[in-house]
PDB file of C-alpha atoms in Angstrom:
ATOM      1  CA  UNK A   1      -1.638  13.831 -28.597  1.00  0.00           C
ATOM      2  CA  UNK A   2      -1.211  11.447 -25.427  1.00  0.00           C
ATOM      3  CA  UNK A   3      -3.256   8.543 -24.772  1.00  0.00           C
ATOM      4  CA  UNK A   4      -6.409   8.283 -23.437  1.00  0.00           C
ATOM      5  CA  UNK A   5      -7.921   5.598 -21.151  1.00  0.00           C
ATOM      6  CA  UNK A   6     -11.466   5.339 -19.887  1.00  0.00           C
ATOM      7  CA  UNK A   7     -10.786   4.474 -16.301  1.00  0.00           C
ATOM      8  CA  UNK A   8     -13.783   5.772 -14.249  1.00  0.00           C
ATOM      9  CA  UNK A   9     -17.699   6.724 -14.748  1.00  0.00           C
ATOM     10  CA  UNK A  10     -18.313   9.625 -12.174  1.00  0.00           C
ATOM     11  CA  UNK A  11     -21.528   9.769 -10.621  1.00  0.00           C
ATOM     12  CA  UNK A  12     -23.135  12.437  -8.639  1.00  0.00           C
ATOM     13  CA  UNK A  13     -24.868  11.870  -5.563  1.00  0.00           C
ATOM     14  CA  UNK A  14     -26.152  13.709  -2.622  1.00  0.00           C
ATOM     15  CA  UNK A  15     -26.073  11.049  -0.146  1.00  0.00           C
ATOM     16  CA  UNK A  16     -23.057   9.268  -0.296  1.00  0.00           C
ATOM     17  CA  UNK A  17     -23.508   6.491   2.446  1.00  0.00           C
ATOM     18  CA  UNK A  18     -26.891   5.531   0.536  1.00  0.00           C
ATOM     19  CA  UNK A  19     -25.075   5.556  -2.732  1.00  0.00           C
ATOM     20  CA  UNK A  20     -22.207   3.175  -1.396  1.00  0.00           C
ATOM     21  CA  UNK A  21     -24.833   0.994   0.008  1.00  0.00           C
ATOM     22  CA  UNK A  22     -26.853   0.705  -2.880  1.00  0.00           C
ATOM     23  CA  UNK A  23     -23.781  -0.189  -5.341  1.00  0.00           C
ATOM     24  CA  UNK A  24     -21.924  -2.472  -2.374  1.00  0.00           C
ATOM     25  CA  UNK A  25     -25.451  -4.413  -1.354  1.00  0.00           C
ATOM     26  CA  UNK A  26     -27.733  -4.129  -4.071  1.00  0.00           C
ATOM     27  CA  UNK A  27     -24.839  -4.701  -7.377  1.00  0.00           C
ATOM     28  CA  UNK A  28     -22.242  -6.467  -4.836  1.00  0.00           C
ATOM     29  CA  UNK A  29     -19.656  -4.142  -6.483  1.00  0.00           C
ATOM     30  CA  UNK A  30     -16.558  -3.805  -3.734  1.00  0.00           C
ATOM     31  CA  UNK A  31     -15.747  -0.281  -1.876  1.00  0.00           C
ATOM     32  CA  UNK A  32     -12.172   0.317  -3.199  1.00  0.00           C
ATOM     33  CA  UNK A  33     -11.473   3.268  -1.920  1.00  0.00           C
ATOM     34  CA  UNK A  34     -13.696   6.435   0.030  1.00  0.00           C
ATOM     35  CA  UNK A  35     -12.762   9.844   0.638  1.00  0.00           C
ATOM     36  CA  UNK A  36     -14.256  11.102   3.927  1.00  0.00           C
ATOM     37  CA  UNK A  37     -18.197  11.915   3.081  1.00  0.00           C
ATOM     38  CA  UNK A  38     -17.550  13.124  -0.182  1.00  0.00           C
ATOM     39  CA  UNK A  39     -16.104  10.957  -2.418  1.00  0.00           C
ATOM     40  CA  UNK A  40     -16.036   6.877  -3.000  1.00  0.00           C
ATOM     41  CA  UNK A  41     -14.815   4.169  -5.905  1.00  0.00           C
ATOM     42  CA  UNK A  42     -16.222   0.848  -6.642  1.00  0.00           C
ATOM     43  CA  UNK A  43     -14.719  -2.175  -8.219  1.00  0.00           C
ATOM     44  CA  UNK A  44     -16.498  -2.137 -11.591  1.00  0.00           C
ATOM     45  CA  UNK A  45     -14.823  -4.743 -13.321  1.00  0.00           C
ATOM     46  CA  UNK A  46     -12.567  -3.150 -16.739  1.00  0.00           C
ATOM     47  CA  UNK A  47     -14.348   1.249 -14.957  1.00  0.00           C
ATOM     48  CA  UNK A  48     -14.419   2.162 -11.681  1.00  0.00           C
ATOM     49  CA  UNK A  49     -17.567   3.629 -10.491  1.00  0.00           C
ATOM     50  CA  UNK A  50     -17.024   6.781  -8.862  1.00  0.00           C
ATOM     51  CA  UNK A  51     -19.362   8.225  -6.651  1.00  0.00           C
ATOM     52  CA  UNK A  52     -18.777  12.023  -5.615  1.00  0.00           C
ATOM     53  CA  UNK A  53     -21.117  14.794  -3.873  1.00  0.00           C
ATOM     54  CA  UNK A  54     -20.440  18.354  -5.355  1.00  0.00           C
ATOM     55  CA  UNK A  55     -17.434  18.702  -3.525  1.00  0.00           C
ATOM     56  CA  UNK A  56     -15.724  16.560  -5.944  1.00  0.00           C
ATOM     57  CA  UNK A  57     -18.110  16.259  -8.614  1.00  0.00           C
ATOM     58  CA  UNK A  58     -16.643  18.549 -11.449  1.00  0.00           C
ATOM     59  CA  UNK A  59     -20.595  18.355 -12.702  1.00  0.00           C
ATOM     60  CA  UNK A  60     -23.114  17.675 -10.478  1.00  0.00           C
ATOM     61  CA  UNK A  61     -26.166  15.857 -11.644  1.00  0.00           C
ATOM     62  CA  UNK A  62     -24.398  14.798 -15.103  1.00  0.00           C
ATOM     63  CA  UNK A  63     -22.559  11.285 -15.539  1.00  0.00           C
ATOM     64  CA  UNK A  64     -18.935  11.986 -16.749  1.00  0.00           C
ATOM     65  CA  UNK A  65     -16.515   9.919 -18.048  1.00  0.00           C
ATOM     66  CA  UNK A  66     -12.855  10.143 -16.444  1.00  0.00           C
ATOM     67  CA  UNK A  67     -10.170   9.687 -18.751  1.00  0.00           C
ATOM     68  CA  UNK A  68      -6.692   9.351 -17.673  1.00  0.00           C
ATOM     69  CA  UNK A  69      -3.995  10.487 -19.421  1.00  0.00           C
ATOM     70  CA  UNK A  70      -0.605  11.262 -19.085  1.00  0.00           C
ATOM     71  CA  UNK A  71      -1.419  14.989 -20.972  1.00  0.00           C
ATOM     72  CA  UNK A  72      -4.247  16.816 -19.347  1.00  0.00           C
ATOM     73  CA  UNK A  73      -3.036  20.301 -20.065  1.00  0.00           C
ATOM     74  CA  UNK A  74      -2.603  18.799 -23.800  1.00  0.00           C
ATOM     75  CA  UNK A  75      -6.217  17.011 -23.772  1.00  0.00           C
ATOM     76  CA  UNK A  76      -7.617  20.231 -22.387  1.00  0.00           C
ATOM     77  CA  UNK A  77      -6.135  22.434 -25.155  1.00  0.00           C
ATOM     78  CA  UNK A  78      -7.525  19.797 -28.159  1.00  0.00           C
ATOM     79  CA  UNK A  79     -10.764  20.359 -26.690  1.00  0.00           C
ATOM     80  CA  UNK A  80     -10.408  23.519 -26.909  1.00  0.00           C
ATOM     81  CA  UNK A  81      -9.069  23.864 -30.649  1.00  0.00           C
ATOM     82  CA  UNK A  82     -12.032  21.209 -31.526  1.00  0.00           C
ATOM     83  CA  UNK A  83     -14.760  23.569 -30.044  1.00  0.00           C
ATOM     84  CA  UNK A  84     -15.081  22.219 -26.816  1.00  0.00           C
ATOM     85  CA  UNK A  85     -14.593  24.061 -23.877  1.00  0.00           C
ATOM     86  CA  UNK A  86     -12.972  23.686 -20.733  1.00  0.00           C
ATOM     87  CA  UNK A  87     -15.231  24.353 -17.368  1.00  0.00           C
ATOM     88  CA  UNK A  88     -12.327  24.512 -15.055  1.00  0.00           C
ATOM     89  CA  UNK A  89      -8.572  23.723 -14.830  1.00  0.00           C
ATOM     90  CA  UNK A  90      -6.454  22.296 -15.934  1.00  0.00           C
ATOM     91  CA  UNK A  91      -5.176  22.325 -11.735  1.00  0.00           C
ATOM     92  CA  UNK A  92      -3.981  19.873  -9.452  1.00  0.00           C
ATOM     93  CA  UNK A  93      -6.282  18.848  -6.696  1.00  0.00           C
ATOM     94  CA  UNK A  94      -5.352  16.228  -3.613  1.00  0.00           C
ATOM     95  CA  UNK A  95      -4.638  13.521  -5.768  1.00  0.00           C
ATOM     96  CA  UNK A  96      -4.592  14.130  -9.480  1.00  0.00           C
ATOM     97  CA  UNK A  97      -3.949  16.971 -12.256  1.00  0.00           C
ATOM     98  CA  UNK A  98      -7.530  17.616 -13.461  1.00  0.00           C
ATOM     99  CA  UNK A  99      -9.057  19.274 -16.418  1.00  0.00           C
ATOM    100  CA  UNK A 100     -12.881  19.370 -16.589  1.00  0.00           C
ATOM    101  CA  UNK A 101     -14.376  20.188 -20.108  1.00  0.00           C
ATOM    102  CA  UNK A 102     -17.731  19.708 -22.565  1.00  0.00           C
ATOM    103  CA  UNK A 103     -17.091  18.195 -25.393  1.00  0.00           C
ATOM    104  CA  UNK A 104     -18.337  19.732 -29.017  1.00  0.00           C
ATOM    105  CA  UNK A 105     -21.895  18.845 -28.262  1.00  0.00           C
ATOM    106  CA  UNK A 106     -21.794  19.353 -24.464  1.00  0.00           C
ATOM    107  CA  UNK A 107     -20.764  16.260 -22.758  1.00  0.00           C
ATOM    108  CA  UNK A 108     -19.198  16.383 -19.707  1.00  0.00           C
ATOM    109  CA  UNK A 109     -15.415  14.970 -19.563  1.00  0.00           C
ATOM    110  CA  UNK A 110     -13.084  15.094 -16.940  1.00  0.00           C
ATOM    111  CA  UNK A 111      -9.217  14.306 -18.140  1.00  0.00           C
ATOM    112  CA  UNK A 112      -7.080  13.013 -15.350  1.00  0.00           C
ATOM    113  CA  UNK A 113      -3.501  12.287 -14.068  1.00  0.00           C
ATOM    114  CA  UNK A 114      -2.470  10.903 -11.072  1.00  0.00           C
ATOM    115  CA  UNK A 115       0.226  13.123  -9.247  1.00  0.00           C
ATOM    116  CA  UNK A 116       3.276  11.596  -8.063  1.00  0.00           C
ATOM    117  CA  UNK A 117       4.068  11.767  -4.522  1.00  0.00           C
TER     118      UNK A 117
END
């Protein structure tokens, strides 16, 4: 199996421009990067806080863990054989190979790989 690393906490929000105001003013946590109205990340420290409407929120109202790896087809089909299951993918989207799956008890994870350009 590849490895794993806890990169990014996904939030879901319905208001983004109140979200990144709340996490930039309120916590002080710096805007690293936003995608148009849909999709932000915040400096938080060793995670990044990501905050994503549904358009990229693989499970909206539910926290979810992002976990990189440099396997998500292979992290997708573990789940799988564990008794998981996978809610959509694996795919690539705009940036990243995705897989987004529940975990034996229903958790939300989302497994993730940067593509290369």
């Amino acid at each position: 199996m590849s490895n794993h690393d806890v990169r990014m906490i996904m939030l879901s929000t319905d208001d983004l421009d109140a979200s990144i105001a709340f996490y930039t003013e309120t916590l002080g946590m710096p805007l690293k990067f936003r995608d148009g109205a849909h999709f932000a990340a915040l400096d938080g420290g060793s995670v990044t806080i990501a905050l994503a409407t549904s358009v990229d929120h693989p499970m909206p109202g539910k926290v979810v863990p992002g976990i990189r790896t440099d396997d998500v087809d292979g992290a997708a089909a573990a789940i799988e054989a564990a008794g998981g299951a996978i809610a959509k993918g694996p795919y690539d989207d705009a940036h990243e190979r995705r897989a987004v799956a529940y975990d034996s008890q229903g958790n939300g994870l989302v497994f993730y790989s940067p593509l290369t350009r």
